[in-house]
Coordinates of C-alpha atoms and ligand atoms in Angstrom, one line a residue:
M1 CA 147.2 99.0 49.2
S2 CA 147.2 96.6 52.0
K3 CA 149.5 93.6 52.3
Y4 CA 148.9 90.6 54.6
V5 CA 151.1 87.6 55.2
V6 CA 149.8 84.4 56.6
T7 CA 152.4 81.9 57.8
G8 CA 151.0 78.4 57.9
G9 CA 148.4 79.7 55.4
A10 CA 148.0 76.3 53.8
G11 CA 146.9 74.7 57.0
F12 CA 143.5 74.4 58.6
I13 CA 143.1 77.8 60.4
G14 CA 145.6 79.7 58.1
S15 CA 143.7 78.8 55.0
A16 CA 140.4 79.9 56.7
L17 CA 142.2 83.2 57.6
V18 CA 143.3 83.7 54.0
R19 CA 139.6 83.3 52.8
G20 CA 138.5 85.7 55.6
L21 CA 141.0 88.3 54.4
L22 CA 140.0 88.0 50.8
R23 CA 136.3 88.2 51.8
E24 CA 137.1 91.5 53.6
G25 CA 138.7 92.8 50.3
A26 CA 142.4 92.5 51.1
S27 CA 144.3 93.5 48.0
K28 CA 147.3 91.3 48.6
V29 CA 147.5 88.0 50.7
V30 CA 150.8 86.2 50.8
V31 CA 151.2 82.7 52.2
I32 CA 154.3 81.2 53.7
D33 CA 154.0 77.4 54.2
N34 CA 156.4 74.4 53.9
L35 CA 153.4 72.1 53.6
L36 CA 154.5 69.9 56.5
T37 CA 150.9 69.5 57.8
G38 CA 149.2 71.8 55.4
H39 CA 148.0 71.3 51.8
A40 CA 148.1 73.5 48.8
E41 CA 144.6 72.2 47.9
N42 CA 143.3 74.0 51.0
L43 CA 143.8 77.1 48.9
D44 CA 142.7 75.8 45.6
E45 CA 139.8 78.1 44.7
V46 CA 141.5 81.2 46.1
R47 CA 144.8 80.3 44.4
P48 CA 144.6 83.0 41.7
S49 CA 144.1 85.7 44.3
I50 CA 147.1 84.9 46.5
E51 CA 150.9 84.3 46.5
L52 CA 152.1 81.0 47.9
H53 CA 155.7 80.6 49.0
Q54 CA 156.6 77.0 49.9
I55 CA 159.4 77.9 52.4
D56 CA 160.3 77.3 56.0
I57 CA 159.7 79.9 58.6
R58 CA 163.1 79.0 60.1
D59 CA 164.8 80.3 57.0
Y60 CA 165.3 84.0 57.9
D61 CA 166.8 85.0 54.6
A62 CA 163.9 83.5 52.7
I63 CA 161.1 85.0 54.8
A64 CA 162.6 88.4 55.5
P65 CA 161.9 89.9 52.0
I66 CA 158.4 88.4 52.0
L67 CA 157.3 89.9 55.3
R68 CA 159.0 93.4 54.5
G69 CA 156.4 96.1 54.6
A70 CA 153.4 93.9 55.4
D71 CA 150.5 95.6 57.2
V72 CA 149.8 92.5 59.3
V73 CA 151.5 89.2 59.6
F74 CA 149.3 86.4 61.0
H75 CA 151.6 83.8 62.3
E76 CA 149.9 80.4 62.2
A77 CA 152.8 78.2 61.1
A78 CA 153.6 75.6 63.7
I79 CA 153.9 71.9 64.4
P80 CA 150.6 71.9 66.3
S81 CA 150.3 68.8 68.4
V82 CA 150.8 67.8 72.0
P83 CA 151.5 64.1 71.4
R84 CA 153.8 64.8 68.5
S85 CA 155.9 67.3 70.6
I86 CA 156.4 64.4 73.2
Q87 CA 157.2 61.7 70.6
D88 CA 159.4 63.9 68.4
P89 CA 160.3 67.0 70.4
V90 CA 163.2 68.4 68.3
P91 CA 161.3 69.5 65.2
S92 CA 158.5 71.0 67.1
H93 CA 160.9 72.9 69.3
Q94 CA 162.8 74.2 66.2
V95 CA 159.7 75.3 64.4
N96 CA 157.5 76.5 67.3
I97 CA 160.2 78.4 69.1
D98 CA 163.1 79.2 66.6
G99 CA 160.7 79.6 63.7
T100 CA 158.5 82.0 65.7
F101 CA 161.7 84.0 66.7
Q102 CA 162.7 84.3 63.0
V103 CA 159.2 85.5 62.0
L104 CA 159.3 88.1 64.7
R105 CA 162.8 89.1 63.9
A106 CA 162.0 89.5 60.2
A107 CA 158.8 91.4 61.0
A108 CA 160.7 93.9 63.2
A109 CA 163.4 94.4 60.6
G110 CA 160.8 94.7 57.8
K111 CA 158.7 97.4 59.7
V112 CA 155.6 95.2 59.7
G113 CA 152.6 97.0 61.2
R114 CA 151.6 94.1 63.6
V115 CA 152.0 90.4 64.1
V116 CA 149.0 88.5 65.3
Y117 CA 150.3 85.3 66.8
A118 CA 148.4 81.9 67.1
A119 CA 149.1 81.0 70.8
S120 CA 147.5 78.1 72.5
S121 CA 145.3 77.5 75.6
S122 CA 147.5 74.5 76.3
A123 CA 149.7 77.1 78.1
Y124 CA 147.2 77.2 81.0
G125 CA 147.7 73.4 81.7
D126 CA 145.2 72.0 84.4
T127 CA 143.8 74.8 86.5
A128 CA 141.6 74.3 89.5
V129 CA 139.3 77.1 88.4
L130 CA 137.3 77.4 85.2
P131 CA 137.0 79.4 83.0
K132 CA 140.6 80.1 82.4
V133 CA 141.4 83.8 82.4
E134 CA 144.5 85.5 81.0
T135 CA 145.8 86.6 84.5
M136 CA 146.2 82.9 85.6
S137 CA 149.8 81.7 85.9
P138 CA 150.6 79.4 83.0
R139 CA 151.3 75.7 83.8
P140 CA 152.3 74.0 80.5
K141 CA 152.2 70.2 80.7
S142 CA 153.9 69.4 77.3
P143 CA 156.7 70.6 75.1
Y144 CA 154.1 72.0 72.7
A145 CA 152.4 74.0 75.5
L146 CA 155.7 75.4 76.5
Q147 CA 156.8 76.2 73.0
K148 CA 153.6 78.1 72.3
L149 CA 154.0 80.0 75.6
A150 CA 157.5 80.9 74.6
G151 CA 156.2 82.3 71.4
E152 CA 153.7 84.5 73.3
Y153 CA 156.5 85.8 75.6
Y154 CA 158.7 86.5 72.5
C155 CA 155.8 88.5 71.0
N156 CA 155.6 90.5 74.3
I157 CA 159.4 91.0 74.2
F158 CA 159.4 92.2 70.6
A159 CA 156.7 94.7 71.4
Q160 CA 158.7 95.9 74.5
C161 CA 162.3 95.9 73.1
F162 CA 162.0 96.1 69.3
G163 CA 159.1 98.4 68.7
L164 CA 157.0 95.7 66.9
E165 CA 153.3 95.7 67.5
T166 CA 152.1 92.1 68.5
V167 CA 149.0 90.5 69.8
A168 CA 148.8 86.8 70.9
L169 CA 145.5 84.9 70.8
R170 CA 145.3 81.7 72.8
Y171 CA 143.2 79.6 70.7
F172 CA 141.2 76.9 72.4
N173 CA 140.2 73.8 70.4
V174 CA 139.5 75.1 67.0
F175 CA 137.4 73.0 64.6
G176 CA 135.8 73.2 61.2
P177 CA 136.2 72.5 57.4
R178 CA 139.6 71.5 56.2
Q179 CA 140.9 70.3 59.6
D180 CA 143.1 67.4 58.6
P181 CA 141.9 64.0 60.0
S182 CA 144.7 62.0 58.3
S183 CA 147.1 61.6 61.2
Q184 CA 147.3 60.2 64.7
Y185 CA 148.0 63.7 65.8
S186 CA 144.9 65.2 64.2
G187 CA 142.3 67.3 66.2
V188 CA 139.7 65.1 67.8
L189 CA 136.6 66.5 66.1
S190 CA 138.2 66.0 62.6
L191 CA 138.8 62.3 63.6
F192 CA 135.2 62.1 64.9
M193 CA 134.0 63.5 61.5
R194 CA 135.7 60.7 59.6
A195 CA 134.6 58.0 62.0
I196 CA 130.9 59.0 61.9
L197 CA 130.8 59.3 58.1
E198 CA 132.6 56.0 57.7
R199 CA 130.3 54.4 60.4
R200 CA 133.3 53.5 62.6
S201 CA 133.6 53.9 66.4
P202 CA 136.4 56.5 67.3
T203 CA 138.9 55.9 70.0
I204 CA 138.7 58.3 73.0
Y205 CA 141.7 58.6 75.1
G206 CA 140.6 58.7 78.8
D207 CA 137.0 58.5 79.9
G208 CA 135.6 60.9 77.5
E209 CA 134.5 63.4 80.2
Q210 CA 137.5 65.7 79.5
S211 CA 136.0 68.9 78.3
R212 CA 137.0 71.5 75.7
D213 CA 136.0 75.0 74.6
F214 CA 135.5 73.9 71.0
T215 CA 135.6 77.0 68.8
Y216 CA 134.3 77.1 65.2
V217 CA 137.1 78.3 62.9
D218 CA 135.1 81.2 61.4
D219 CA 134.9 82.8 64.9
V220 CA 138.6 82.4 65.2
V221 CA 139.2 84.1 61.9
A222 CA 136.8 87.0 62.9
L223 CA 138.8 87.4 66.1
N224 CA 142.1 87.6 64.2
L225 CA 140.8 90.3 62.0
K226 CA 139.7 92.2 65.0
A227 CA 143.0 91.6 66.8
A228 CA 144.7 93.0 63.7
R229 CA 143.0 96.4 64.1
A230 CA 142.3 97.0 67.8
G231 CA 144.1 99.9 69.3
G232 CA 146.0 99.9 72.6
V233 CA 146.6 96.2 72.8
S234 CA 150.1 95.7 71.5
G235 CA 152.2 93.2 73.6
R236 CA 149.1 91.6 75.0
M237 CA 147.7 88.1 75.0
F238 CA 144.0 87.3 74.9
N239 CA 141.9 84.1 75.0
G240 CA 140.5 83.0 71.6
G241 CA 137.7 80.7 72.7
N242 CA 134.1 81.1 72.7
G243 CA 133.4 80.5 76.3
G244 CA 131.6 77.1 76.1
R245 CA 132.6 73.6 77.4
I246 CA 131.7 70.3 75.8
T247 CA 132.9 66.9 76.8
L248 CA 134.2 64.5 74.1
N249 CA 131.4 62.0 75.1
R250 CA 128.8 64.8 74.4
A251 CA 130.4 65.7 71.1
W252 CA 130.3 62.1 69.9
A253 CA 126.8 61.6 71.2
L254 CA 125.7 64.7 69.2
L255 CA 127.2 63.4 65.9
Q256 CA 125.5 60.0 66.4
Q257 CA 122.2 61.8 66.9
F258 CA 122.7 63.9 63.8
E259 CA 123.4 60.8 61.7
G260 CA 120.7 58.7 63.4
V261 CA 123.3 55.9 64.2
E262 CA 124.5 54.1 67.4
L263 CA 128.3 53.6 67.5
P264 CA 129.7 53.4 71.0
A265 CA 133.2 54.9 71.3
V266 CA 136.2 52.7 72.1
Y267 CA 138.1 54.0 75.1
G268 CA 141.9 54.0 75.4
P269 CA 144.3 55.1 78.1
P270 CA 144.6 58.9 78.8
R271 CA 147.4 60.6 76.8
P272 CA 150.4 62.2 78.6
G273 CA 150.3 66.0 78.2
D274 CA 146.6 66.2 77.7
V275 CA 144.7 68.8 79.8
R276 CA 141.6 67.6 81.6
D277 CA 139.2 70.6 81.1
S278 CA 139.4 73.8 79.1
Q279 CA 137.1 76.8 78.9
A280 CA 137.9 80.4 78.0
D281 CA 136.9 83.5 79.9
T282 CA 136.2 85.7 76.9
S283 CA 135.6 89.0 78.8
A284 CA 139.0 90.6 77.8
A285 CA 138.6 89.5 74.2
C286 CA 135.0 90.8 74.0
T287 CA 135.7 94.1 75.7
E288 CA 139.0 95.0 74.3
L289 CA 139.1 93.3 70.8
G290 CA 135.3 93.3 70.1
H291 CA 135.2 89.5 70.0
R292 CA 131.6 88.2 69.3
P293 CA 131.5 84.5 68.6
Q294 CA 128.7 83.8 66.1
F295 CA 128.5 80.0 66.1
T296 CA 127.2 77.7 68.7
F297 CA 129.0 74.3 69.1
E298 CA 126.0 72.6 67.5
Q299 CA 126.0 75.0 64.5
G300 CA 129.7 74.5 64.0
L301 CA 129.5 70.9 64.3
R302 CA 126.7 70.6 61.6
L303 CA 128.6 72.9 59.3
T304 CA 131.7 70.9 59.7
L305 CA 130.0 67.6 59.2
E306 CA 128.4 68.8 56.0
W307 CA 131.8 70.0 54.7
F308 CA 133.3 66.5 55.5
R309 CA 130.4 64.8 53.9
A310 CA 131.0 66.9 50.7
H311 CA 134.7 66.2 50.7
P312 CA 135.2 62.5 51.2
R313 CA 138.8 61.3 51.7
K314 CA 140.7 61.1 48.5
Ligands
NAD1 N1 143.7 73.8 65.9 C1 143.7 74.1 67.1 O1 142.7 73.8 67.9 C2 144.7 75.1 67.7 C3 144.6 75.3 69.1 C4 145.6 76.2 69.6 C5 146.5 76.8 68.8 N2 146.6 76.4 67.5 C6 147.6 77.0 66.7 O2 147.1 77.5 65.5 C7 148.0 77.5 64.4 C8 147.4 76.8 63.2 O3 147.0 75.4 63.6 P1 146.2 74.5 62.6 O4 145.3 73.7 63.5 O5 145.7 75.2 61.5 O6 147.3 73.4 62.2 P2 147.8 73.0 60.7 O7 148.7 71.9 60.9 O8 146.7 72.8 59.8 O9 148.6 74.3 60.3 C9 149.9 74.6 60.6 C10 150.6 75.0 59.2 O10 151.9 75.4 59.5 C11 152.7 74.9 58.4 N3 154.1 74.6 58.9 C12 154.6 73.8 59.8 N4 155.9 74.0 60.0 C13 156.3 74.9 59.2 C14 157.5 75.6 58.9 N5 158.7 75.2 59.5 N6 157.6 76.5 57.9 C15 156.4 76.9 57.3 N7 155.2 76.4 57.5 C16 155.2 75.4 58.4 C17 152.1 73.6 58.1 O11 152.4 73.0 56.8 C18 150.6 73.9 58.2 O12 150.1 74.4 57.0 C19 149.2 76.8 65.0 O13 150.2 77.7 65.4 C20 148.8 76.1 66.2 O14 149.8 75.9 67.2 C21 145.7 75.6 67.0

């Protein structure tokens, strides 16, 4: 019998991972989430097949018995926002660094088989060279980027010093169904989805020519499942993008084209901490983890748009 734990499993990526594990036939999937930015409804139709514990990852005594003996812990829980980490740095420091430490500590004590950690491409910061490759020196530009990088380093240290197998995946900009568009801190494509369906112009911070390696969530789920099993990779970090690069202007233009409408974006000042361009070198993930992205940006965008259309704001 296999046991998987997903921290942050009621969130956007975590809930997709829960579905991916169940699709693969996992016999036991356990979610830890305090529902800070996640929603129990994200797990509605899989609820009978999982255990959901509404607890905080910083609470070692609460999480330790849940992690004990798990085959794999997918650590997705975080306060995942650059601007939020600047406006309100204390909670994101506590959750993203202290919380990650407690998860790793509980996993090591509980003889967990492996921890797969949701790291972030924001750790690279602005690099002169694209695509960004794992051997580049990190240059975090925000508390969030630094915190996610500290989590990566802790994963490596737990592998070196405490005998815990860990793999860190630096996600690039993940998008797809269930990404929450309800806050000022939400991912840009989820905000674009709401805007296009409500026939509103979105606000783009900066000139819109900043570019991202937007990665459809099911590709990230598949990569996590591969990272959970790959041999000889403990303590390592891999890029988790799909190798493309799309500007925000292009993404908004495509959505207008899909919907047959013209809604010019409104432009605001660039946001502090934002990286200008982002694109993953996927060679290491492809060679060593077997990463094979299945979705082009346009396919992912259409699937996401259809999901948002079918799930109007409550
Ligand atoms: N979405 C992206 O593009 C992206 C990019 C890079 C890295 N990541 C990382 O991927 C992970 C998942 O991000 P997401 O986009 O699904 O965000 P999300 O906000 O939907 O998911 C985060 C989840 O963590 C939970 N959480 C927060 N604090 C917690 C705590 N103290 N205890 C327990 N649960 C807590 C939230 O309730 C939420 O369900 C995060 O670690 C994030 O840093 C995401």
